[in-house]
Coordinates of C-alpha atoms in Angstrom, one line a residue:
S1 CA -10.5 11.7 -21.8
S2 CA -7.4 10.1 -20.4
S3 CA -4.8 8.6 -22.8
S4 CA -5.6 5.0 -23.0
S5 CA -3.3 2.3 -24.2
S6 CA -2.0 3.5 -27.6
S7 CA 0.0 1.6 -30.0
S8 CA 2.5 4.4 -30.4
Y9 CA 6.0 3.6 -29.1
V10 CA 7.6 6.0 -26.7
D11 CA 11.4 5.9 -26.6
H12 CA 12.6 5.9 -23.0
S13 CA 16.2 4.9 -23.9
H14 CA 17.4 8.3 -22.6
L15 CA 16.7 7.0 -19.1
Y16 CA 19.2 4.2 -19.4
N17 CA 22.3 6.0 -20.7
N18 CA 23.7 6.8 -17.2
T19 CA 24.2 10.4 -18.1
Y20 CA 24.8 12.5 -15.0
H21 CA 22.1 15.2 -14.5
P22 CA 23.3 18.4 -12.7
Q23 CA 21.6 19.2 -9.4
A24 CA 18.2 20.8 -9.8
P25 CA 18.0 24.5 -9.0
E26 CA 16.9 25.3 -5.4
P27 CA 13.2 26.2 -5.3
N28 CA 12.3 29.7 -4.4
Y29 CA 10.5 29.6 -1.0
T30 CA 10.2 33.3 -0.5
D31 CA 7.0 33.7 -2.5
L32 CA 4.7 31.0 -1.3
G33 CA 1.5 32.6 -2.6
P34 CA -2.0 31.9 -1.5
T35 CA -2.8 28.6 0.3
T36 CA -5.7 26.3 -0.5
K37 CA -7.3 23.6 1.5
L38 CA -6.7 20.2 -0.2
N39 CA -7.7 16.6 0.5
L40 CA -5.0 13.9 0.6
F41 CA -5.0 13.0 -3.1
T42 CA -5.0 16.5 -4.4
A43 CA -2.2 17.4 -2.0
I44 CA -0.1 14.5 -3.3
N45 CA -0.9 15.6 -6.9
S46 CA 0.0 19.2 -6.1
A47 CA 3.3 18.1 -4.5
M48 CA 4.2 15.9 -7.5
Q49 CA 3.3 18.8 -9.9
T50 CA 5.6 21.1 -7.9
A51 CA 8.4 18.6 -8.0
M52 CA 8.0 18.2 -11.8
K53 CA 7.8 22.0 -12.4
T54 CA 10.9 22.9 -10.3
D55 CA 13.1 20.0 -11.2
P56 CA 13.7 19.3 -14.9
T57 CA 15.3 15.9 -14.1
A58 CA 12.2 14.7 -12.3
I59 CA 10.3 11.8 -13.9
M60 CA 7.3 9.9 -12.6
F61 CA 6.7 6.2 -13.5
G62 CA 4.8 3.2 -12.2
E63 CA 1.7 1.1 -12.7
D64 CA -1.0 3.2 -14.4
V65 CA 0.5 6.6 -13.4
A66 CA 0.1 7.9 -17.0
F67 CA -3.7 7.3 -16.7
G68 CA -3.9 9.2 -13.4
G69 CA -3.2 6.3 -11.1
V70 CA -5.8 4.1 -9.3
F71 CA -6.4 6.8 -6.7
R72 CA -6.1 9.7 -9.3
C73 CA -2.9 11.1 -7.6
S74 CA -1.1 11.6 -10.9
Q75 CA -4.2 12.9 -12.7
D76 CA -3.3 15.3 -15.6
L77 CA 0.4 15.2 -14.9
R78 CA 1.2 13.3 -18.2
E79 CA -0.7 15.9 -20.1
E80 CA 1.2 18.7 -18.4
F81 CA 4.7 17.2 -18.5
G82 CA 4.6 14.8 -21.4
E83 CA 4.9 11.1 -22.0
G84 CA 8.7 11.2 -21.6
R85 CA 8.5 12.3 -18.0
V86 CA 5.3 10.6 -16.8
F87 CA 4.8 7.0 -18.0
N88 CA 3.6 3.6 -17.2
T89 CA 5.8 0.6 -16.4
P90 CA 5.2 -3.1 -16.5
L91 CA 3.8 -4.7 -13.4
S92 CA 7.2 -5.2 -11.8
E93 CA 7.6 -3.7 -8.4
N94 CA 11.3 -4.8 -8.3
G95 CA 11.8 -3.2 -11.6
I96 CA 10.2 0.1 -10.5
A97 CA 12.5 0.3 -7.5
G98 CA 15.5 -0.7 -9.5
M99 CA 14.8 1.9 -12.2
A100 CA 14.3 4.6 -9.5
I101 CA 17.7 3.7 -7.9
G102 CA 19.5 3.7 -11.2
Y103 CA 18.0 7.0 -12.4
A104 CA 18.7 8.7 -9.1
S105 CA 22.2 7.4 -8.9
A106 CA 22.8 9.2 -12.2
G107 CA 21.7 12.5 -10.6
G108 CA 18.0 12.6 -11.6
T109 CA 14.9 12.7 -9.4
A110 CA 12.8 9.5 -9.6
I111 CA 9.2 9.4 -8.4
G112 CA 8.2 5.7 -8.6
E113 CA 4.8 4.5 -7.7
I114 CA 4.0 1.0 -6.6
Q115 CA 0.3 0.7 -7.1
F116 CA -0.7 -0.9 -3.7
G117 CA 1.3 -1.3 -0.5
D118 CA 0.5 -5.0 -0.6
Y119 CA 2.7 -5.4 -3.7
I120 CA 5.8 -3.7 -2.3
F121 CA 7.4 -6.9 -1.0
P122 CA 9.1 -8.0 -4.3
A123 CA 10.8 -4.5 -4.3
F124 CA 12.3 -5.0 -0.8
D125 CA 15.4 -6.5 -2.3
Q126 CA 16.1 -3.3 -4.2
I127 CA 15.0 -1.0 -1.4
V128 CA 16.9 -2.7 1.5
N129 CA 20.0 -4.2 -0.3
E130 CA 20.5 -1.5 -2.9
M131 CA 18.9 1.8 -2.1
A132 CA 19.6 1.8 1.6
K133 CA 23.2 0.8 1.2
F134 CA 24.2 2.6 -2.0
R135 CA 26.1 5.5 -0.4
F136 CA 27.9 3.3 2.2
R137 CA 29.0 0.8 -0.4
S138 CA 30.5 3.5 -2.6
G139 CA 32.4 5.1 0.2
N140 CA 30.2 8.2 0.1
Q141 CA 31.0 8.8 -3.5
W142 CA 27.6 8.0 -4.9
N143 CA 24.0 8.2 -3.7
C144 CA 20.5 7.7 -4.8
G145 CA 18.9 10.4 -2.6
G146 CA 16.7 11.5 -5.5
V147 CA 14.3 8.5 -5.1
T148 CA 10.8 8.8 -3.9
L149 CA 8.8 5.5 -3.9
R150 CA 5.1 6.1 -3.4
T151 CA 2.6 3.5 -2.4
P152 CA -0.8 3.8 -0.9
V153 CA -1.4 1.8 2.3
G154 CA -4.3 1.7 4.7
A155 CA -7.4 -0.1 5.8
V156 CA -11.0 0.1 4.6
S157 CA -13.7 0.5 7.2
C158 CA -16.7 -1.8 6.8
N159 CA -19.6 -0.5 8.8
R160 CA -22.5 -2.9 9.0

């Protein structure tokens, strides 16, 4: 059973203190191990799981990600990595993008999810005017290269 809305408060204040996180260690690509055929959502889940395992600064947040997400891409990740690293946010796409930029600028790895591509437009101000220009505006002293913003897009076929 997935963790539904609980009344317990989770303190995320450590995300806002602008403490620099050291670079994550380089992953070991020499032992790739066996391969497995995956569909799209299990491949995305596996990639996010790998990122969370290999980078202690990685956090995942967005609309319903703690419950597995609407397409189940973050399924079981909260149980594995804890509520401090995988958590829901309010329905604020601009806030999700802004938080990702702020966390990554402090050296962390931010994996933000905007629930549907149709809702990304309010976040464009942060994406275009902040994220894309961050390094330039600081004279190459700062960056927010640790941001991944994920959003599903596509069309539904309606065969009659």
